[in-house]
Structures are given as structure tokens and as C-alpha cells.
Tab-separated table of C-alpha atoms and ligand atoms in Angstrom:
chain	number	residue	atom	x	y	z
A	1	MET	CA	36.919	-24.334	-33.980
A	2	ILE	CA	37.325	-21.296	-31.686
A	3	THR	CA	40.187	-19.099	-32.856
A	4	ASN	CA	39.466	-15.723	-30.955
A	5	ALA	CA	41.747	-15.814	-27.991
A	6	TYR	CA	39.144	-14.128	-25.469
A	7	LEU	CA	36.514	-16.771	-26.501
A	8	LEU	CA	39.217	-19.537	-26.070
A	9	GLU	CA	39.865	-18.140	-22.642
A	10	VAL	CA	36.241	-18.134	-21.822
A	11	MET	CA	36.086	-21.936	-23.009
A	12	GLU	CA	38.891	-22.975	-20.978
A	13	ASN	CA	37.226	-21.527	-17.822
A	14	VAL	CA	33.869	-23.265	-18.660
A	15	LYS	CA	35.690	-26.408	-18.924
A	16	LYS	CA	37.791	-25.681	-15.461
A	17	ARG	CA	34.484	-24.705	-13.752
A	18	ASN	CA	32.429	-27.555	-14.943
A	19	GLN	CA	34.717	-30.641	-14.888
A	20	GLY	CA	33.074	-33.712	-15.945
A	21	GLU	CA	30.423	-32.288	-17.935
A	22	PRO	CA	31.171	-32.905	-21.505
A	23	GLU	CA	27.590	-32.276	-23.026
A	24	PHE	CA	27.778	-28.741	-21.509
A	25	HIS	CA	31.184	-28.120	-23.020
A	26	GLN	CA	30.113	-29.272	-26.473
A	27	ALA	CA	26.935	-26.864	-26.187
A	28	VAL	CA	29.010	-24.130	-25.089
A	29	ALA	CA	31.751	-24.726	-27.630
A	30	GLU	CA	29.358	-24.532	-30.456
A	31	VAL	CA	27.763	-21.334	-29.556
A	32	LEU	CA	31.166	-19.556	-28.950
A	33	GLU	CA	32.483	-20.772	-32.259
A	34	SER	CA	29.491	-19.133	-33.913
A	35	LEU	CA	29.892	-15.838	-32.006
A	36	GLU	CA	33.197	-15.228	-33.489
A	37	PRO	CA	32.039	-12.532	-36.185
A	38	VAL	CA	29.566	-11.021	-33.724
A	39	VAL	CA	32.361	-10.195	-31.111
A	40	ALA	CA	34.482	-8.923	-33.985
A	41	LYS	CA	31.693	-6.590	-35.024
A	42	TYR	CA	30.249	-5.613	-31.308
A	43	PRO	CA	33.309	-5.921	-29.038
A	44	GLU	CA	31.324	-4.192	-26.295
A	45	PHE	CA	29.884	-7.944	-25.669
A	46	ILE	CA	33.310	-8.896	-24.488
A	47	GLU	CA	34.018	-5.705	-22.752
A	48	LYS	CA	30.778	-5.559	-20.770
A	49	GLY	CA	31.374	-9.079	-19.542
A	50	VAL	CA	28.115	-10.620	-21.453
A	51	ILE	CA	30.055	-13.537	-22.863
A	52	ASP	CA	31.653	-14.484	-19.513
A	53	SER	CA	28.152	-14.086	-18.014
A	54	ILE	CA	25.803	-15.810	-20.494
A	55	VAL	CA	27.908	-19.206	-20.024
A	56	GLU	CA	27.121	-19.031	-16.287
A	57	PRO	CA	23.704	-20.266	-14.980
A	58	GLU	CA	22.051	-17.629	-12.816
A	59	ARG	CA	21.014	-20.274	-10.218
A	60	ILE	CA	21.557	-24.274	-9.749
A	61	ILE	CA	18.926	-25.703	-7.416
A	62	LYS	CA	19.911	-29.548	-6.600
A	63	PHE	CA	17.861	-31.595	-4.032
A	64	ARG	CA	16.997	-34.923	-2.739
A	65	VAL	CA	13.813	-36.559	-3.801
A	66	PRO	CA	12.660	-39.322	-1.423
A	67	TRP	CA	9.715	-41.462	-2.202
A	68	VAL	CA	8.295	-44.859	-1.071
A	69	ASP	CA	7.981	-47.523	-3.714
A	70	ASP	CA	5.238	-50.164	-3.910
A	71	SER	CA	6.968	-52.533	-1.610
A	72	GLY	CA	7.207	-49.821	0.972
A	73	LYS	CA	10.927	-49.278	0.590
A	74	VAL	CA	12.151	-45.655	0.636
A	75	GLN	CA	13.917	-44.727	-2.570
A	76	ILE	CA	16.189	-41.733	-3.191
A	77	ASN	CA	16.676	-39.708	-6.486
A	78	ARG	CA	18.373	-36.349	-7.107
A	79	GLY	CA	16.182	-33.541	-8.468
A	80	PHE	CA	17.525	-30.597	-10.419
A	81	ARG	CA	16.551	-27.170	-11.662
A	82	VAL	CA	18.865	-25.000	-13.520
A	83	GLN	CA	17.662	-21.281	-13.834
A	84	PHE	CA	19.942	-20.232	-16.809
A	85	ASN	CA	18.905	-17.153	-17.959
A	86	SER	CA	16.085	-14.601	-17.288
A	87	ALA	CA	17.366	-11.694	-19.389
A	88	ILE	CA	14.254	-11.697	-21.463
A	89	GLY	CA	11.496	-13.294	-19.519
A	90	PRO	CA	10.731	-16.007	-16.631
A	91	TYR	CA	12.819	-19.114	-16.935
A	92	LYS	CA	11.371	-21.528	-19.277
A	93	GLY	CA	12.087	-25.225	-20.210
A	94	GLY	CA	11.274	-28.826	-19.407
A	95	LEU	CA	11.804	-31.360	-16.982
A	96	ARG	CA	13.429	-34.580	-17.725
A	97	PHE	CA	12.987	-37.895	-15.859
A	98	HIS	CA	15.780	-40.291	-16.963
A	99	PRO	CA	18.428	-42.342	-15.428
A	100	SER	CA	21.026	-40.523	-17.651
A	101	VAL	CA	20.322	-37.075	-15.917
A	102	ASN	CA	22.884	-35.181	-14.061
A	103	GLU	CA	23.837	-31.704	-13.569
A	104	GLY	CA	26.075	-31.433	-16.701
A	105	ILE	CA	23.116	-32.671	-18.806
A	106	ILE	CA	20.522	-30.339	-17.238
A	107	LYS	CA	23.187	-27.214	-17.633
A	108	PHE	CA	23.639	-28.069	-21.529
A	109	LEU	CA	19.812	-28.390	-21.816
A	110	GLY	CA	19.353	-25.003	-19.959
A	111	PHE	CA	22.131	-23.285	-21.866
A	112	GLU	CA	20.481	-24.229	-25.339
A	113	GLN	CA	16.918	-23.361	-24.019
A	114	THR	CA	18.144	-19.889	-23.596
A	115	PHE	CA	19.006	-19.264	-27.330
A	116	LYS	CA	16.018	-21.412	-28.537
A	117	ASN	CA	13.618	-19.319	-26.492
A	118	SER	CA	14.829	-16.131	-27.701
A	119	LEU	CA	14.487	-17.248	-31.332
A	120	THR	CA	10.763	-17.911	-30.757
A	121	THR	CA	10.722	-13.871	-30.370
A	122	LEU	CA	8.314	-14.649	-27.227
A	123	PRO	CA	9.264	-13.231	-23.761
A	124	ILE	CA	10.891	-16.465	-22.128
A	125	GLY	CA	14.199	-16.968	-20.357
A	126	GLY	CA	16.145	-20.188	-20.303
A	127	GLY	CA	15.846	-23.083	-17.698
A	128	LYS	CA	15.650	-26.878	-17.491
A	129	GLY	CA	15.340	-29.537	-14.831
A	130	GLY	CA	14.806	-32.964	-14.013
A	131	SER	CA	15.783	-36.145	-11.994
A	132	ASP	CA	17.619	-39.398	-12.384
A	133	PHE	CA	14.317	-41.179	-11.659
A	134	ASP	CA	13.208	-43.646	-14.412
A	135	PRO	CA	9.505	-43.822	-14.883
A	136	LYS	CA	9.816	-46.976	-17.087
A	137	GLY	CA	8.356	-50.003	-15.238
A	138	LYS	CA	7.241	-48.034	-12.373
A	139	SER	CA	3.454	-48.115	-11.382
A	140	ASP	CA	1.282	-45.045	-11.570
A	141	GLY	CA	1.274	-44.921	-7.825
A	142	GLU	CA	4.947	-44.838	-7.613
A	143	VAL	CA	5.201	-42.119	-10.205
A	144	MET	CA	2.740	-40.009	-8.626
A	145	ARG	CA	4.548	-40.349	-5.234
A	146	PHE	CA	7.786	-39.464	-6.889
A	147	CYS	CA	6.208	-36.256	-8.689
A	148	GLN	CA	4.652	-35.206	-5.523
A	149	SER	CA	7.952	-35.372	-3.465
A	150	PHE	CA	9.866	-33.585	-6.579
A	151	MET	CA	7.375	-30.939	-6.486
A	152	THR	CA	7.179	-30.566	-2.784
A	153	GLU	CA	10.739	-29.048	-3.062
A	154	LEU	CA	10.693	-27.618	-6.464
A	155	GLN	CA	7.582	-25.511	-5.652
A	156	LYS	CA	9.849	-23.018	-3.540
A	157	TYR	CA	11.672	-21.877	-6.644
A	158	ILE	CA	8.887	-21.752	-9.337
A	159	GLY	CA	5.938	-19.662	-10.209
A	160	ALA	CA	4.068	-18.291	-13.143
A	161	ASP	CA	6.122	-15.090	-13.520
A	162	THR	CA	9.149	-16.486	-12.169
A	163	ASP	CA	9.979	-20.057	-13.636
A	164	VAL	CA	7.547	-22.340	-15.667
A	165	PRO	CA	8.673	-25.915	-16.108
A	166	ALA	CA	7.287	-28.120	-18.797
A	167	GLY	CA	7.690	-31.829	-19.874
A	168	ASP	CA	10.707	-33.527	-21.726
A	169	ILE	CA	11.905	-37.045	-21.934
A	170	GLY	CA	10.053	-39.085	-19.429
A	171	VAL	CA	7.827	-36.471	-18.450
A	172	GLY	CA	4.344	-36.484	-20.196
A	173	ALA	CA	0.815	-35.774	-19.491
A	174	ARG	CA	0.714	-38.203	-16.638
A	175	GLU	CA	3.707	-36.732	-14.794
A	176	ILE	CA	2.484	-32.870	-15.486
A	177	GLY	CA	-0.801	-33.779	-13.877
A	178	TYR	CA	0.722	-35.122	-10.662
A	179	LEU	CA	3.239	-32.126	-10.676
A	180	PHE	CA	0.716	-29.544	-11.085
A	181	GLY	CA	-1.804	-31.268	-8.790
A	182	GLN	CA	1.013	-30.995	-5.876
A	183	TYR	CA	1.728	-27.299	-6.692
A	184	LYS	CA	-1.615	-26.362	-6.507
A	185	ARG	CA	-2.177	-28.255	-3.208
A	186	LEU	CA	0.900	-26.656	-1.607
A	187	ARG	CA	0.658	-23.206	-2.914
A	188	ASP	CA	-3.251	-22.833	-2.904
A	189	GLU	CA	-2.599	-21.146	-6.205
A	190	TYR	CA	-4.237	-21.985	-9.663
A	191	THR	CA	-1.881	-20.406	-11.878
A	192	GLY	CA	-0.053	-21.398	-15.038
A	193	VAL	CA	2.915	-22.560	-13.327
A	194	LEU	CA	3.547	-25.748	-15.737
A	195	THR	CA	2.830	-25.975	-19.244
A	196	GLY	CA	1.924	-29.196	-21.280
A	197	LYS	CA	-1.072	-29.410	-18.868
A	198	GLY	CA	-4.255	-31.562	-19.739
A	199	LEU	CA	-6.855	-29.772	-21.613
A	200	THR	CA	-9.315	-29.889	-18.535
A	201	TYR	CA	-6.951	-27.979	-16.240
A	202	GLY	CA	-5.328	-25.256	-18.261
A	203	GLY	CA	-3.547	-26.902	-21.056
A	204	SER	CA	-3.432	-25.713	-24.575
A	205	LEU	CA	-4.582	-27.418	-27.596
A	206	ALA	CA	-1.862	-28.522	-30.172
A	207	ARG	CA	0.916	-28.339	-27.275
A	208	LYS	CA	1.154	-32.148	-27.569
A	209	GLU	CA	1.697	-32.097	-31.352
A	210	ALA	CA	3.730	-28.603	-31.233
A	211	THR	CA	7.517	-29.947	-31.315
A	212	GLY	CA	6.964	-32.468	-33.980
A	213	TYR	CA	4.623	-30.347	-36.110
A	214	GLY	CA	7.082	-27.249	-35.510
A	215	LEU	CA	9.929	-29.379	-36.532
A	216	CYS	CA	8.207	-30.332	-39.838
A	217	TYR	CA	6.995	-26.842	-40.501
A	218	PHE	CA	10.724	-25.676	-40.135
A	219	THR	CA	12.086	-28.446	-42.261
A	220	GLU	CA	9.380	-27.582	-44.831
A	221	GLU	CA	10.497	-23.889	-45.024
A	222	LEU	CA	14.197	-24.904	-45.347
A	223	LEU	CA	13.130	-27.248	-48.263
A	224	LYS	CA	10.838	-24.455	-49.839
A	225	ASP	CA	13.854	-22.197	-49.687
A	226	ASN	CA	15.943	-24.952	-51.805
A	227	GLY	CA	13.267	-25.487	-54.435
A	228	THR	CA	11.756	-28.682	-53.047
A	229	SER	CA	9.260	-30.102	-50.419
A	230	PHE	CA	8.609	-33.048	-48.116
A	231	ALA	CA	6.248	-34.216	-50.812
A	232	GLY	CA	7.176	-37.828	-52.089
A	233	LYS	CA	10.402	-37.921	-49.879
A	234	THR	CA	11.537	-40.937	-47.710
A	235	VAL	CA	11.716	-39.812	-44.306
A	236	VAL	CA	13.563	-41.641	-41.399
A	237	VAL	CA	12.549	-40.373	-37.732
A	238	SER	CA	14.322	-41.805	-34.732
A	239	GLY	CA	12.629	-42.253	-31.271
A	240	SER	CA	8.836	-42.809	-30.841
A	241	GLY	CA	7.937	-40.493	-27.889
A	242	ASN	CA	6.183	-37.233	-28.169
A	243	VAL	CA	8.425	-35.485	-30.787
A	244	ALA	CA	8.801	-38.432	-32.896
A	245	ILE	CA	5.257	-39.366	-32.974
A	246	TYR	CA	4.065	-35.909	-34.060
A	247	ALA	CA	6.830	-35.542	-36.495
A	248	THR	CA	5.983	-38.453	-38.278
A	249	GLU	CA	2.097	-37.530	-38.083
A	250	LYS	CA	2.979	-34.035	-39.938
A	251	ALA	CA	5.785	-35.252	-42.236
A	252	THR	CA	3.294	-37.627	-43.659
A	253	THR	CA	0.520	-34.876	-43.856
A	254	LEU	CA	2.984	-32.920	-45.883
A	255	GLY	CA	3.493	-35.575	-48.179
A	256	GLY	CA	6.479	-37.510	-46.990
A	257	LYS	CA	6.643	-41.246	-46.224
A	258	VAL	CA	8.186	-42.275	-42.993
A	259	VAL	CA	9.565	-45.839	-43.157
A	260	ALA	CA	11.619	-46.137	-39.877
A	261	MET	CA	11.260	-45.383	-36.128
A	262	SER	CA	12.944	-46.493	-32.847
A	263	ASP	CA	13.078	-46.614	-29.024
A	264	SER	CA	16.218	-47.402	-27.068
A	265	ASN	CA	16.311	-50.957	-27.731
A	266	GLY	CA	15.984	-51.024	-31.373
A	267	TYR	CA	14.288	-49.718	-34.733
A	268	ILE	CA	11.606	-50.843	-37.057
A	269	TYR	CA	11.622	-50.513	-40.737
A	270	ASP	CA	8.261	-50.711	-42.771
A	271	LYS	CA	8.809	-50.282	-46.447
A	272	ASN	CA	5.024	-49.486	-46.871
A	273	GLY	CA	5.296	-46.448	-44.481
A	274	ILE	CA	4.912	-46.437	-40.772
A	275	ASP	CA	1.327	-47.215	-39.483
A	276	LEU	CA	1.234	-44.402	-36.879
A	277	ASP	CA	-2.002	-45.583	-35.213
A	278	THR	CA	-0.059	-48.757	-34.234
A	279	VAL	CA	2.758	-46.832	-32.811
A	280	LYS	CA	0.659	-44.510	-31.099
A	281	ALA	CA	-1.349	-47.756	-29.427
A	282	ILE	CA	2.040	-49.048	-28.402
A	283	LYS	CA	3.757	-46.185	-27.156
A	284	GLU	CA	0.819	-43.430	-25.939
A	285	GLY	CA	-1.554	-46.437	-24.891
A	286	ARG	CA	0.152	-49.052	-23.147
A	287	ARG	CA	3.730	-47.858	-22.878
A	288	GLY	CA	5.025	-50.855	-24.777
A	289	ARG	CA	8.275	-51.312	-26.811
A	290	ILE	CA	8.621	-50.425	-30.784
A	291	LYS	CA	9.258	-54.155	-31.618
A	292	GLU	CA	5.696	-55.053	-30.798
A	293	TYR	CA	4.853	-53.140	-34.205
A	294	LEU	CA	5.741	-56.488	-35.837
A	295	ASP	CA	2.799	-58.135	-33.776
A	296	VAL	CA	0.413	-55.975	-36.152
A	297	HIS	CA	2.639	-55.723	-39.113
A	298	PRO	CA	4.866	-58.921	-39.703
A	299	GLU	CA	5.900	-57.747	-42.990
A	300	ALA	CA	7.863	-54.927	-41.138
A	301	GLU	CA	11.554	-55.521	-39.880
A	302	TYR	CA	12.962	-55.014	-36.334
A	303	HIS	CA	16.638	-54.464	-35.564
A	304	GLU	CA	18.134	-54.641	-32.378
A	305	GLY	CA	20.238	-51.285	-31.323
A	306	CYS	CA	19.313	-47.434	-32.079
A	307	SER	CA	22.316	-46.456	-34.233
A	308	GLY	CA	21.313	-48.750	-37.254
A	309	ILE	CA	18.278	-46.653	-37.941
A	310	TRP	CA	20.833	-44.138	-39.975
A	311	THR	CA	21.780	-46.885	-42.528
A	312	VAL	CA	18.092	-46.564	-43.709
A	313	LYS	CA	18.107	-45.056	-47.110
A	314	CYS	CA	16.140	-41.661	-46.817
A	315	ASP	CA	15.912	-38.121	-48.149
A	316	ILE	CA	14.913	-36.570	-44.788
A	317	ALA	CA	16.233	-37.662	-41.457
A	318	LEU	CA	14.694	-36.071	-38.471
A	319	PRO	CA	16.409	-37.422	-35.139
A	320	CYS	CA	13.896	-36.929	-32.440
A	321	ALA	CA	15.216	-39.271	-29.584
A	322	THR	CA	18.241	-37.942	-27.518
A	323	GLN	CA	21.532	-36.063	-27.364
A	324	ASN	CA	24.452	-37.469	-29.451
A	325	GLU	CA	22.356	-40.303	-30.734
A	326	SER	CA	23.914	-39.641	-34.341
A	327	ASN	CA	27.708	-39.687	-34.674
A	328	GLU	CA	30.207	-39.180	-37.537
A	329	ALA	CA	29.474	-42.814	-38.830
A	330	SER	CA	25.906	-42.365	-38.866
A	331	ALA	CA	26.356	-39.111	-40.530
A	332	LYS	CA	28.482	-40.669	-43.134
A	333	ALA	CA	25.810	-43.457	-43.684
A	334	LEU	CA	23.166	-40.981	-44.271
A	335	VAL	CA	25.421	-39.045	-46.872
A	336	ALA	CA	26.429	-42.055	-48.608
A	337	ASN	CA	22.613	-42.992	-48.929
A	338	GLY	CA	21.992	-39.517	-50.461
A	339	VAL	CA	20.356	-37.857	-47.712
A	340	LEU	CA	18.974	-34.301	-48.601
A	341	ALA	CA	18.073	-32.663	-45.336
A	342	VAL	CA	18.553	-33.348	-41.705
A	343	CYS	CA	16.539	-31.507	-39.039
A	344	GLU	CA	16.922	-32.014	-35.217
A	345	GLY	CA	13.862	-32.604	-33.330
A	346	ALA	CA	15.904	-33.932	-30.244
A	347	ASN	CA	18.209	-31.569	-28.248
A	348	MET	CA	21.735	-31.783	-29.636
A	349	PRO	CA	21.242	-35.238	-31.342
A	350	SER	CA	24.183	-34.702	-33.840
A	351	THR	CA	27.817	-34.857	-32.395
A	352	PRO	CA	30.028	-32.051	-33.658
A	353	GLU	CA	31.569	-34.610	-36.061
A	354	ALA	CA	28.351	-35.471	-37.599
A	355	ILE	CA	27.234	-31.807	-38.065
A	356	HIS	CA	30.582	-31.133	-40.014
A	357	THR	CA	29.987	-34.216	-42.162
A	358	PHE	CA	26.638	-32.831	-43.290
A	359	GLN	CA	27.858	-29.483	-43.843
A	360	GLN	CA	30.882	-30.741	-45.797
A	361	ALA	CA	28.589	-32.707	-48.002
A	362	GLY	CA	26.120	-30.007	-48.589
A	363	VAL	CA	23.388	-31.545	-46.600
A	364	PHE	CA	20.625	-28.817	-45.462
A	365	PHE	CA	21.175	-29.022	-41.705
A	366	GLY	CA	18.430	-27.614	-39.105
A	367	PRO	CA	19.826	-27.578	-35.647
A	368	ALA	CA	17.768	-28.167	-32.655
A	369	LYS	CA	17.878	-24.772	-31.242
A	370	ALA	CA	15.733	-23.504	-34.226
A	371	ALA	CA	14.147	-26.656	-35.401
A	372	ASN	CA	12.507	-27.981	-32.354
A	373	ALA	CA	11.640	-24.517	-30.841
A	374	GLY	CA	7.851	-25.075	-31.798
A	375	GLY	CA	7.313	-27.007	-28.299
A	376	VAL	CA	8.417	-24.196	-26.079
A	377	ALA	CA	6.849	-21.514	-28.449
A	378	THR	CA	3.619	-23.297	-27.891
A	379	SER	CA	4.170	-23.517	-24.081
A	380	ALA	CA	4.400	-19.753	-24.190
A	381	LEU	CA	1.155	-19.524	-26.018
A	382	GLU	CA	-0.252	-21.880	-23.135
A	383	MET	CA	1.342	-19.182	-20.715
A	384	SER	CA	-0.722	-16.487	-22.606
A	385	GLN	CA	-3.802	-18.307	-22.612
A	386	ASN	CA	-3.501	-18.998	-18.769
A	387	SER	CA	-2.836	-15.236	-18.039
A	388	MET	CA	-5.866	-14.120	-19.906
A	389	ARG	CA	-8.072	-17.048	-18.753
A	390	LEU	CA	-9.032	-17.858	-22.291
A	391	SER	CA	-8.555	-20.943	-24.520
A	392	TRP	CA	-7.701	-20.685	-28.400
A	393	SER	CA	-8.755	-23.278	-30.722
A	394	PHE	CA	-6.455	-25.992	-32.237
A	395	GLU	CA	-6.363	-24.031	-35.501
A	396	GLU	CA	-5.514	-20.913	-33.909
A	397	VAL	CA	-2.678	-22.219	-32.035
A	398	ASP	CA	-1.321	-24.220	-34.816
A	399	GLU	CA	-1.502	-21.226	-37.066
A	400	LYS	CA	0.554	-19.225	-34.613
A	401	LEU	CA	2.913	-22.152	-34.402
A	402	HIS	CA	3.400	-22.319	-38.073
A	403	GLY	CA	4.129	-18.598	-38.382
A	404	ILE	CA	6.622	-18.743	-35.504
A	405	MET	CA	8.469	-21.596	-37.280
A	406	ILE	CA	8.477	-19.740	-40.603
A	407	ASN	CA	9.959	-16.736	-38.657
A	408	ILE	CA	12.507	-18.854	-36.810
A	409	TYR	CA	13.800	-20.358	-40.049
A	410	LYS	CA	13.809	-16.844	-41.709
A	411	SER	CA	15.914	-15.091	-38.824
A	412	ALA	CA	18.291	-17.794	-38.525
A	413	SER	CA	19.006	-18.063	-42.345
A	414	ALA	CA	19.108	-13.812	-42.359
A	415	ALA	CA	21.644	-14.029	-39.353
A	416	ALA	CA	23.815	-16.460	-41.067
A	417	GLU	CA	24.010	-14.464	-44.278
A	418	GLU	CA	24.510	-11.057	-42.509
A	419	PHE	CA	27.729	-12.579	-40.751
A	420	GLY	CA	28.952	-14.125	-43.918
A	421	MET	CA	27.943	-17.729	-43.264
A	422	LYS	CA	25.081	-18.034	-45.865
A	423	GLY	CA	23.093	-21.541	-45.437
A	424	ASN	CA	24.968	-22.294	-42.111
A	425	LEU	CA	21.706	-22.279	-39.866
A	426	VAL	CA	24.019	-23.416	-36.869
A	427	ALA	CA	25.643	-20.323	-36.901
A	428	GLY	CA	22.480	-18.398	-37.853
A	429	ALA	CA	20.346	-19.942	-35.062
A	430	ASN	CA	23.084	-19.206	-32.298
A	431	ILE	CA	23.639	-15.670	-33.414
A	432	ALA	CA	20.118	-14.815	-33.860
A	433	GLY	CA	19.179	-16.333	-30.463
A	434	PHE	CA	22.089	-14.547	-28.836
A	435	MET	CA	21.402	-11.012	-29.899
A	436	LYS	CA	18.227	-10.489	-28.244
A	437	VAL	CA	19.743	-11.983	-24.850
A	438	ALA	CA	22.776	-10.071	-25.015
A	439	ARG	CA	21.232	-6.784	-25.916
A	440	SER	CA	18.918	-7.153	-22.750
A	441	MET	CA	22.075	-8.184	-20.584
A	442	LEU	CA	23.878	-5.145	-21.883
A	443	ALA	CA	20.944	-2.864	-20.867
A	444	TYR	CA	20.675	-4.092	-17.452
A	445	GLY	CA	24.468	-3.145	-16.755
A	446	VAL	CA	26.404	-5.845	-14.618
A	447	CYS	CA	23.855	-8.634	-14.179
B	501	LIG	P1	9.781	-38.860	-24.713
B	501	LIG	O1	10.212	-39.623	-23.581
B	501	LIG	O2	8.455	-38.767	-25.253
B	501	LIG	O3	10.565	-40.131	-25.864
B	501	LIG	C1	11.784	-40.272	-26.109
B	501	LIG	C2	12.123	-41.135	-27.010
B	501	LIG	O4	13.314	-41.488	-27.412
B	501	LIG	C3	11.585	-42.598	-26.741
B	501	LIG	O5	11.142	-43.133	-27.838
B	501	LIG	C4	12.811	-43.224	-26.165
B	501	LIG	O6	12.874	-44.606	-26.197
B	501	LIG	C5	13.912	-42.671	-27.158
B	501	LIG	N1	15.130	-42.728	-26.624
B	501	LIG	C6	15.635	-42.313	-25.356
B	501	LIG	N2	16.905	-42.497	-25.235
B	501	LIG	C7	17.360	-43.252	-26.403
B	501	LIG	C8	18.719	-43.473	-26.733
B	501	LIG	N3	19.851	-43.376	-25.981
B	501	LIG	N4	18.627	-44.280	-27.934
B	501	LIG	C9	17.507	-44.383	-28.627
B	501	LIG	N5	16.222	-43.830	-28.389
B	501	LIG	C10	16.312	-43.238	-27.180
B	501	LIG	O7	10.679	-37.622	-24.984
B	501	LIG	P2	10.314	-36.438	-26.067
B	501	LIG	O8	9.744	-37.027	-27.397
B	501	LIG	O9	9.642	-35.434	-25.363
B	501	LIG	O10	11.819	-35.977	-26.224
B	501	LIG	C11	12.677	-36.454	-27.429
B	501	LIG	C12	13.816	-35.339	-27.481
B	501	LIG	O11	13.293	-34.183	-27.866
B	501	LIG	C13	14.679	-34.954	-26.219
B	501	LIG	O12	15.835	-34.642	-26.753
B	501	LIG	C14	13.992	-33.798	-25.742
B	501	LIG	O13	14.748	-32.864	-25.120
B	501	LIG	C15	13.521	-33.092	-27.146
B	501	LIG	N6	12.443	-32.072	-27.170
B	501	LIG	C16	11.377	-32.475	-26.527
B	501	LIG	C17	10.402	-31.356	-26.233
B	501	LIG	C18	8.777	-31.805	-26.120
B	501	LIG	O14	8.038	-30.795	-26.317
B	501	LIG	N7	8.720	-32.842	-25.757
B	501	LIG	C19	10.645	-30.046	-26.840
B	501	LIG	C20	12.056	-29.699	-27.543
B	501	LIG	C21	12.767	-30.855	-27.444
B	501	LIG	P3	12.485	-45.309	-24.933
B	501	LIG	O15	11.059	-45.632	-24.698
B	501	LIG	O16	13.140	-46.872	-25.089
B	501	LIG	O17	13.139	-44.758	-23.721
């Protein structure tokens, strides 16, 4: 809970100015609460207006996206790009295509992204974008026409040194290809304006794996610091998209046994350990549903509904689907089943009540800003390779990613300890991410 009078006033203003955007309020409240000891030690962040500025996006772009479906009918979607903070580098953050997308969701994601990007120590500011377009059930031609229309407007506002979008929910290799192709055509420029590109046109090896692998590197470091590891642990991973698949792959390599995964319809439980090749064939191959896993493994179980996955007994839980997918009841179920660690692959997947439950029960908790920063860190490595016109090997990128994740853990952990909250990585990540951005903003004067 926020108690500082000034921070309370900032929070009230955020609510007044951004009505009907509960996810944005939730994200801001969590950061402001963590900053209480910081503003007590450094009152200049209040006096010079840094706190007021940091909760206000630098720019919000909102546009109509008209496209023609396969039956010849005109469809209209909404596009967004929130350029949240460029204090430490060009705006950087993914594009999300999902029917739930609205301005508030993109604002919460852009706000979080600012601190996450800072934690990577790389020179990238915070941004996020997307559309309420749903690629699910659309033909390749429809997705292409949508992406081309989306980029026709977005290209006015982005650039390799200005704003570099990437993928997120609903935006994978196919969508990035269509978006990059249209940018190149309209601007007549071959630059690293998007990351997550295909390997034949400027993409980085290990980018696809980076968020999931990075999550496991972070989790391994947290476990190591507490005298344990993935080896022999039972793991539950929610979702079955990009982050979930590569988290499952790395958790397994590190000696864990992943027994459950999900999609937005339901979850599978395989006591023998998830056969990831089958999941990849369903999800990456034919864009199918997770319940098709039982066609290959009839001995596994399928349950309708997503939240039931948190009742599966495990030592380590990695939520990798979407925001607020784990609430207080889910957290209580995990704790009752003896969960040791929860690390977030998705953005803000745990509600504040769920986080409180984990912290009260002494569960090791790795917040998204720190734990899932491996994706954007590797996107920044893709930007470096594009600028140098060079490509690094998989091993080189993976090694850099591993080092970055260890450093993120250490700096979040050190910041928590410095401000008297040892072990509280939520506060530690917020503080460590804030300091670099805030000091840069102070240096710029009023900005
Ligand atoms: P994908 O689109 O590849 O996968 C999303 C997965 O989550 C799918 O399995 C989807 O199921 C499932 N899902 C979506 N909504 C719900 C829901 N309401 N309940 C249960 N499951 C749901 O996205 P990503 O893997 O890229 O992203 C997942 C999360 O990770 C997001 O929060 C994203 O912001 C975050 N993230 C992603 C990064 C990246 O590099 N990709 C980087 C950092 C964070 P279905 O197929 O049924 O929709």
C-alpha cells in the first residue's frame, strides 16, 4: 500500500487522467509503492518532477486499421503505439494482436517495459503497441493485409533510432515478416526497425528462445542463491505460445520435469513430463489447440478452463500466458501444494493479491519485469547486430543472454537489500529499473 502523501497524490492523478484503465493503475501502483524508500532518500525525484513525468507516456498514437477480409468485406480495427519513455534509448517493446487490446492494456505494458528495459542495462527506452485484431482463425492472406495496413500508418512514427517494435501475443515470425516487408517497401530502407525478424532478413539467432530461456536462467539464479536448483523439480508452465514453449525447453534441459501446459481453452497434465515436440507440432506447426496433445498421448489428461492449472502440484510455477491469469485463489492453491518458486514469464500474470500470498508464504517470487526481460534484451542484441551488419552465433547470443539474466537477478536483489527489503524482488526490480531512467531524466532538466 502507498503511504507517502506525494505518491498517493500522483496515484490519484493517474486514476483521474486514465479512467477505465485498471491494468495501468495496477502497474503504476506497484511501482510507486516500491519507490517509497527511494523518494525518502532522494527527494529530488519528487522536487524535480521525475515521478510525475515517469507515469505519463511521452506520446500515444492511435489509428484506424482498415483491411479487406477473404469475402471482400472491409474490416476495421484499432491500432495503438504508446511511446512511453525514451530517457535511456529509442522506444522498444512488442506489438500485441489480441481482441482484449485497448489503450489501457498497451499503456500498462509500455510502463512496465520502461523499467524492464532499464534493468537489462542496454540502451533502450520503453514502448508498446498493438491492435484488437485477432489473428486466430484468419487466413494468411487476411493476416498479411491487416499487417500491411497496420504498418502503413505505424511507419510514420518508428525507425531504427526512434522506436523499434517486436512481437508479443499474436505477433510471431509470420506477422513480423509481413510488417517488415511493408516498412521496407514504404520507406525504401533496410534497417533494423523491427526485432524478432526471420534469420534470412536480419533476425538474431536465439531471439525466438530468449524470453523462455531467460526466464529459466533468472529462476535458476534465484534458486541457486537459495541453495537449490531446477534439478529434480516438478514444474508447471501456463500458456503454450512462444514464451511457454521455450521456458519448458530450458526448464527440462536444466533438470526440471514440466507436467502441465495450457492455452486459453484449457490445460493438459502429463505425469510423465510434457512431450515438447508434440506441443511444438500443434502450436508452432499447425496453430492448433492444446487438447490435441491427447491425440498423441491419450494417457495424459485435458481439463477445460485455464485457472485449474494452478491446482496441479508443483515445486516451480512459471506463468507464461497473460496478465492477471493467477489470482489469490490460484496462489493459495499453489502454496497449499508446497510451491517453492514462482517466476513470471508473462507480463503481470499475478494479481497484487496473488503476489501478497506468495510473499507471505515465503515463496521465492521473480516478477515479470526482471524474469522475462531476456526477450527484449536479445532484441537489443539483434539491434546491435543489425547496426554492425554482423550476425553472432547461437552460442554467443545465448551466452550474452545468460550473463544479462544473472546480472538482472543480482541488481534486483542488491537494490532490495539496499533499501531494507531483502529478498523482495518486486521492490528490487522496480527500484533498480527506476534509478537509471530517473537519473537520466534528472540530467535532462524538465523533460
Ligand atoms: P503467444 O501469442 O505466443 O502465446 C500466448 C499464450 O498464452 C497462448 O498459449 C495463448 O493461448 C495463451 N493465452 C492467451 N490469453 C490467455 C488467457 N486469457 N488465459 C490462458 N491462456 C491464455 O504470446 P507470447 O508467448 O509471446 O507471450 C506470452 C506472455 O509473455 C505475454 O504476457 C507477453 O506480453 C509476455 N512476453 C512475451 C515476450 C516475447 O518475447 N514473446 C517478451 C516478454 C514478455 P491461445 O492460443 O488459446 O490464445
